[in-house]
mmCIF file of C-alpha atoms in Angstrom:
data_model
loop_
_atom_site.group_PDB
_atom_site.id
_atom_site.type_symbol
_atom_site.label_atom_id
_atom_site.label_comp_id
_atom_site.label_asym_id
_atom_site.label_seq_id
_atom_site.Cartn_x
_atom_site.Cartn_y
_atom_site.Cartn_z
ATOM 1 C CA TYR A 198 18.922 13.225 12.567
ATOM 2 C CA ASN A 199 22.066 14.522 10.794
ATOM 3 C CA GLY A 200 22.900 11.462 8.730
ATOM 4 C CA SER A 201 24.835 9.673 11.455
ATOM 5 C CA GLY A 202 23.113 10.280 14.792
ATOM 6 C CA TRP A 203 19.985 11.495 16.584
ATOM 7 C CA SER A 204 19.786 14.496 18.918
ATOM 8 C CA THR A 205 16.887 15.779 21.008
ATOM 9 C CA GLY A 206 14.746 18.474 19.403
ATOM 10 C CA GLY A 207 11.905 20.663 20.669
ATOM 11 C CA ASP A 208 8.878 18.976 22.278
ATOM 12 C CA LEU A 209 5.438 18.909 20.702
ATOM 13 C CA ASN A 210 2.789 20.969 22.491
ATOM 14 C CA VAL A 211 0.256 18.114 22.435
ATOM 15 C CA ALA A 212 1.532 14.654 23.411
ATOM 16 C CA ARG A 213 0.077 12.038 21.067
ATOM 17 C CA TYR A 214 0.867 9.037 18.904
ATOM 18 C CA ALA A 215 -0.190 7.950 15.400
ATOM 19 C CA CYS A 216 0.333 11.540 14.212
ATOM 20 C CA ARG A 217 1.615 12.361 10.723
ATOM 21 C CA ALA A 218 4.086 14.919 9.403
ATOM 22 C CA SER A 219 5.224 16.598 6.193
ATOM 23 C CA GLY A 220 8.040 18.927 5.254
ATOM 24 C CA THR A 221 11.739 19.022 6.129
ATOM 25 C CA GLN A 222 13.749 18.870 9.339
ATOM 26 C CA GLY A 223 13.804 22.659 9.608
ATOM 27 C CA ALA A 224 10.254 23.303 8.379
ATOM 28 C CA SER A 225 7.801 20.581 9.360
ATOM 29 C CA ARG A 226 4.092 20.246 10.093
ATOM 30 C CA SER A 227 2.749 17.551 12.438
ATOM 31 C CA TYR A 228 -0.976 16.821 12.418
ATOM 32 C CA MET A 229 -3.700 14.466 13.710
ATOM 33 C CA GLY A 230 -2.994 11.710 16.271
ATOM 34 C CA TYR A 231 -4.412 10.025 19.368
ATOM 35 C CA THR A 232 -3.750 10.899 23.013
ATOM 36 C CA GLY A 233 -4.974 7.575 24.383
ATOM 37 C CA THR A 234 -8.379 9.051 25.153
ATOM 38 C CA ALA A 235 -9.190 11.346 22.226
ATOM 39 C CA TYR A 236 -8.597 11.627 18.461
ATOM 40 C CA GLN A 237 -6.824 14.833 17.535
ATOM 41 C CA ALA A 238 -7.293 17.562 14.925
ATOM 42 C CA VAL A 239 -4.298 19.481 16.262
ATOM 43 C CA SER A 240 -1.687 20.821 13.826
ATOM 44 C CA GLU A 241 1.767 22.078 14.818
ATOM 45 C CA THR A 242 4.684 23.582 12.884
ATOM 46 C CA TYR A 243 8.409 23.116 13.581
ATOM 47 C CA ASP A 244 11.078 25.671 12.688
ATOM 48 C CA GLY A 245 14.103 23.538 13.495
ATOM 49 C CA SER A 246 13.985 24.168 17.239
ATOM 50 C CA THR A 247 10.439 24.845 18.466
ATOM 51 C CA TRP A 248 6.913 23.535 17.782
ATOM 52 C CA ALA A 249 4.078 26.077 17.529
ATOM 53 C CA THR A 250 0.362 25.258 17.439
ATOM 54 C CA GLY A 251 -1.295 26.172 14.133
ATOM 55 C CA PRO A 252 -4.784 25.907 12.620
ATOM 56 C CA SER A 253 -6.570 22.656 13.502
ATOM 57 C CA MET A 254 -7.770 20.097 10.974
ATOM 58 C CA ILE A 255 -11.497 19.858 10.260
ATOM 59 C CA THR A 256 -11.801 16.165 11.177
ATOM 60 C CA ALA A 257 -9.921 14.658 14.119
ATOM 61 C CA ARG A 258 -8.232 11.357 13.237
ATOM 62 C CA GLN A 259 -5.127 9.199 13.537
ATOM 63 C CA SER A 260 -2.854 7.278 11.144
ATOM 64 C CA GLY A 261 -3.956 8.854 7.867
ATOM 65 C CA SER A 262 -1.915 9.288 4.711
ATOM 66 C CA TYR A 263 0.494 12.250 4.534
ATOM 67 C CA ALA A 264 2.267 14.309 1.876
ATOM 68 C CA GLY A 265 3.563 17.777 1.064
ATOM 69 C CA THR A 266 5.393 20.533 2.924
ATOM 70 C CA SER A 267 4.799 22.489 6.124
ATOM 71 C CA THR A 268 2.812 25.126 4.200
ATOM 72 C CA ALA A 269 1.144 22.809 1.680
ATOM 73 C CA SER A 270 0.236 19.561 3.452
ATOM 74 C CA LEU A 271 -2.151 16.779 2.459
ATOM 75 C CA ALA A 272 -3.851 14.345 4.859
ATOM 76 C CA ALA A 273 -6.183 11.555 3.750
ATOM 77 C CA GLY A 274 -8.087 8.756 5.452
ATOM 78 C CA GLY A 275 -7.249 7.519 8.922
ATOM 79 C CA GLY A 276 -9.308 6.343 11.875
ATOM 80 C CA ASN A 277 -11.820 8.064 14.167
ATOM 81 C CA PRO A 278 -12.291 5.357 15.408
ATOM 82 C CA GLY A 279 -13.516 3.557 12.261
ATOM 83 C CA THR A 280 -11.806 3.968 8.884
ATOM 84 C CA ILE A 281 -12.609 7.146 6.934
ATOM 85 C CA THR A 282 -12.124 8.434 3.372
ATOM 86 C CA ASN A 283 -12.053 12.165 4.097
ATOM 87 C CA SER A 284 -9.030 14.168 2.881
ATOM 88 C CA GLU A 285 -7.894 17.672 3.815
ATOM 89 C CA GLU A 286 -5.372 20.135 2.406
ATOM 90 C CA TYR A 287 -3.469 22.852 4.274
ATOM 91 C CA ASN A 288 -3.095 26.015 2.186
ATOM 92 C CA GLY A 289 -0.728 27.948 4.431
ATOM 93 C CA SER A 290 -3.418 29.442 6.634
ATOM 94 C CA ALA A 291 -6.204 26.865 7.064
ATOM 95 C CA TRP A 292 -7.225 23.246 6.418
ATOM 96 C CA VAL A 293 -9.856 22.811 3.716
ATOM 97 C CA GLU A 294 -11.853 19.763 2.625
ATOM 98 C CA GLY A 295 -10.453 17.787 -0.300
ATOM 99 C CA PRO A 296 -11.725 14.838 -2.392
ATOM 100 C CA ASP A 297 -12.336 11.524 -0.645
ATOM 101 C CA LEU A 298 -10.179 8.430 -1.019
ATOM 102 C CA ASN A 299 -11.832 5.596 -2.939
ATOM 103 C CA THR A 300 -11.093 3.091 -0.144
ATOM 104 C CA ALA A 301 -11.549 3.963 3.527
ATOM 105 C CA ARG A 302 -8.560 2.832 5.605
ATOM 106 C CA THR A 303 -6.162 3.742 8.386
ATOM 107 C CA ASN A 304 -2.427 3.125 8.964
ATOM 108 C CA ILE A 305 -1.780 4.301 5.396
ATOM 109 C CA GLY A 306 1.633 4.977 3.870
ATOM 110 C CA GLY A 307 2.028 8.412 2.284
ATOM 111 C CA SER A 308 4.479 10.239 0.022
ATOM 112 C CA GLY A 309 4.689 13.002 -2.568
ATOM 113 C CA THR A 310 3.364 16.558 -2.635
ATOM 114 C CA GLN A 311 -0.014 18.147 -2.010
ATOM 115 C CA THR A 312 -0.952 17.915 -5.700
ATOM 116 C CA ALA A 313 0.956 14.733 -6.634
ATOM 117 C CA ALA A 314 0.603 12.243 -3.792
ATOM 118 C CA LEU A 315 0.539 8.519 -3.156
ATOM 119 C CA ALA A 316 -1.537 6.717 -0.481
ATOM 120 C CA ALA A 317 -0.558 3.039 -0.207
ATOM 121 C CA GLY A 318 -1.819 0.040 1.734
ATOM 122 C CA GLY A 319 -3.425 0.367 5.132
ATOM 123 C CA GLU A 320 -5.811 -1.278 7.527
ATOM 124 C CA ILE A 321 -9.372 -1.744 6.308
ATOM 125 C CA ASP A 322 -12.371 -3.016 8.254
ATOM 126 C CA PRO A 323 -11.478 -5.838 8.676
ATOM 127 C CA GLY A 324 -7.995 -6.819 7.470
ATOM 128 C CA TYR A 325 -5.233 -5.109 5.501
ATOM 129 C CA SER A 326 -5.027 -3.788 1.953
ATOM 130 C CA LEU A 327 -2.871 -3.748 -1.197
ATOM 131 C CA VAL A 328 -4.719 -0.685 -2.523
ATOM 132 C CA THR A 329 -2.668 2.236 -3.839
ATOM 133 C CA GLU A 330 -4.220 5.556 -4.854
ATOM 134 C CA GLU A 331 -2.687 8.547 -6.652
ATOM 135 C CA TYR A 332 -3.798 12.151 -6.109
ATOM 136 C CA ASN A 333 -3.410 14.776 -8.825
ATOM 137 C CA GLY A 334 -4.704 17.777 -6.908
ATOM 138 C CA THR A 335 -8.282 17.135 -8.015
ATOM 139 C CA SER A 336 -9.158 13.469 -7.434
ATOM 140 C CA TRP A 337 -7.896 10.115 -6.135
ATOM 141 C CA THR A 338 -7.375 7.293 -8.669
ATOM 142 C CA ASN A 339 -6.570 3.635 -8.015
ATOM 143 C CA THR A 340 -3.233 2.542 -9.455
ATOM 144 C CA GLY A 341 -0.834 -0.438 -9.182
ATOM 145 C CA SER A 342 -1.278 -2.499 -6.000
ATOM 146 C CA LEU A 343 1.423 -3.290 -3.459
ATOM 147 C CA ASN A 344 2.937 -6.777 -3.707
ATOM 148 C CA VAL A 345 2.672 -7.419 0.040
ATOM 149 C CA ILE A 346 -0.577 -6.726 1.899
ATOM 150 C CA LYS A 347 0.293 -4.359 4.745
ATOM 151 C CA GLY A 348 -0.372 -1.211 6.712
ATOM 152 C CA GLY A 349 1.719 0.881 9.067
ATOM 153 C CA GLN A 350 4.755 0.822 6.766
ATOM 154 C CA GLY A 351 7.396 3.516 6.488
ATOM 155 C CA GLN A 352 7.219 5.395 3.198
ATOM 156 C CA GLY A 353 8.940 8.286 1.447
ATOM 157 C CA GLY A 354 9.646 9.781 -1.951
ATOM 158 C CA THR A 355 7.648 11.263 -4.808
ATOM 159 C CA LEU A 356 4.632 10.211 -6.870
ATOM 160 C CA THR A 357 6.901 8.577 -9.442
ATOM 161 C CA SER A 358 9.698 7.379 -7.142
ATOM 162 C CA THR A 359 8.612 6.037 -3.746
ATOM 163 C CA LEU A 360 9.984 3.474 -1.323
ATOM 164 C CA ALA A 361 7.763 1.566 1.152
ATOM 165 C CA PHE A 362 9.290 -0.596 3.888
ATOM 166 C CA GLY A 363 8.150 -2.668 6.837
ATOM 167 C CA GLY A 364 4.585 -2.653 8.147
ATOM 168 C CA TYR A 365 2.100 -5.250 9.372
ATOM 169 C CA THR A 366 0.604 -7.929 7.122
ATOM 170 C CA GLY A 367 -2.303 -8.838 9.378
ATOM 171 C CA THR A 368 -0.367 -11.672 11.005
ATOM 172 C CA ALA A 369 3.128 -10.307 11.683
ATOM 173 C CA PRO A 370 5.482 -7.351 11.144
ATOM 174 C CA THR A 371 7.321 -7.564 7.817
ATOM 175 C CA THR A 372 10.741 -6.621 6.453
ATOM 176 C CA ALA A 373 9.394 -6.255 2.886
ATOM 177 C CA THR A 374 10.735 -3.329 0.856
ATOM 178 C CA GLU A 375 9.048 -2.157 -2.360
ATOM 179 C CA SER A 376 9.686 0.640 -4.864
ATOM 180 C CA TYR A 377 7.098 2.499 -6.960
ATOM 181 C CA ASP A 378 7.855 4.045 -10.362
ATOM 182 C CA GLY A 379 4.627 5.928 -10.994
ATOM 183 C CA SER A 380 2.555 2.923 -12.080
ATOM 184 C CA THR A 381 3.965 -0.316 -10.614
ATOM 185 C CA TRP A 382 5.301 -1.560 -7.281
ATOM 186 C CA THR A 383 8.391 -3.820 -7.399
ATOM 187 C CA ASN A 384 9.294 -6.086 -4.493
ATOM 188 C CA LEU A 385 13.039 -5.556 -3.936
ATOM 189 C CA SER A 386 13.579 -8.901 -2.169
ATOM 190 C CA PRO A 387 16.169 -10.046 -1.146
ATOM 191 C CA VAL A 388 16.713 -6.383 -0.229
ATOM 192 C CA VAL A 389 14.690 -6.049 2.991
ATOM 193 C CA LEU A 390 14.798 -4.262 6.341
ATOM 194 C CA ALA A 391 17.228 -5.841 8.785
ATOM 195 C CA THR A 392 14.543 -5.702 11.500
ATOM 196 C CA ALA A 393 10.860 -6.486 10.902
ATOM 197 C CA ARG A 394 8.662 -3.776 12.385
ATOM 198 C CA ASN A 395 5.280 -2.069 12.199
ATOM 199 C CA SER A 396 4.177 1.541 12.752
ATOM 200 C CA LEU A 397 7.680 2.792 12.055
ATOM 201 C CA GLY A 398 8.857 6.242 11.103
ATOM 202 C CA GLY A 399 10.173 6.622 7.593
ATOM 203 C CA THR A 400 11.184 9.305 5.149
ATOM 204 C CA GLY A 401 13.147 9.697 1.940
ATOM 205 C CA ALA A 402 13.648 11.727 -1.196
ATOM 206 C CA SER A 403 13.015 8.931 -3.697
ATOM 207 C CA SER A 404 12.940 5.159 -4.181
ATOM 208 C CA SER A 405 16.741 5.106 -3.882
ATOM 209 C CA SER A 406 17.152 7.007 -0.617
ATOM 210 C CA ALA A 407 15.327 6.461 2.686
ATOM 211 C CA VAL A 408 15.655 6.301 6.476
ATOM 212 C CA ALA A 409 13.599 3.921 8.662
ATOM 213 C CA PHE A 410 13.418 4.361 12.429
ATOM 214 C CA GLY A 411 11.562 3.108 15.493
ATOM 215 C CA GLY A 412 8.508 0.904 15.240
ATOM 216 C CA ASP A 413 6.516 -1.821 16.954
ATOM 217 C CA PRO A 414 7.548 -4.033 18.675
ATOM 218 C CA GLN A 415 9.218 -1.070 20.377
ATOM 219 C CA LYS A 416 12.448 -0.420 18.499
ATOM 220 C CA ALA A 417 15.085 2.296 18.614
ATOM 221 C CA ASP A 418 16.863 0.956 15.499
ATOM 222 C CA THR A 419 17.592 3.227 12.536
ATOM 223 C CA GLU A 420 18.266 1.851 9.063
ATOM 224 C CA GLU A 421 19.330 3.704 5.915
ATOM 225 C CA PHE A 422 18.585 2.599 2.356
ATOM 226 C CA ASN A 423 20.699 3.485 -0.666
ATOM 227 C CA ARG A 424 20.564 1.977 -4.109
ATOM 228 C CA SER A 425 22.846 2.648 -7.054
ATOM 229 C CA ALA A 426 22.025 1.997 -10.691
#
């Protein structure tokens, strides 16, 4: 995506869905996922044109939280097939065990860096969650809850400036859009997604800049968010 249109890039080596990614367009890492028959620990790096298989995660899973860069990634929670709390960090050469989340869940929103990350919402067993946890590089701590119960939302930004949009409430896809300032989530209604969707792709630099794309029910729509003071 170049800011106005999409073009085809290099193919992943392992076809899967519910994978996660961190980094930039020219230096990304994709990890975890589900092939339809097996949960994945696979990890791949992208250089702007080609995906290359890298060191595998310790625990295979899908739909966990995500944060960081291609050489310093963070993955937490997910499903395998039940919800898990396990987190892992990629140090540039291998995945290593990290501290556990306080609440086991899957379909979690993620943002931030490896040592300053946010894991928000998600699907618990049973139902969906408002829970938000912050990671400081050492431990996970519960912080301000989302306003709308959901999982599978798009999310992007930093620990102190994140935007979360869309997702599934347990009964229907939502258009809800919320911003996080480091302690509190604010529902930006009437500012919402134009199209309600779940399990969408999403990324952004802060709570004032984001791109939302795809989602369930199957969508090809792309939406951009910008907010001025």
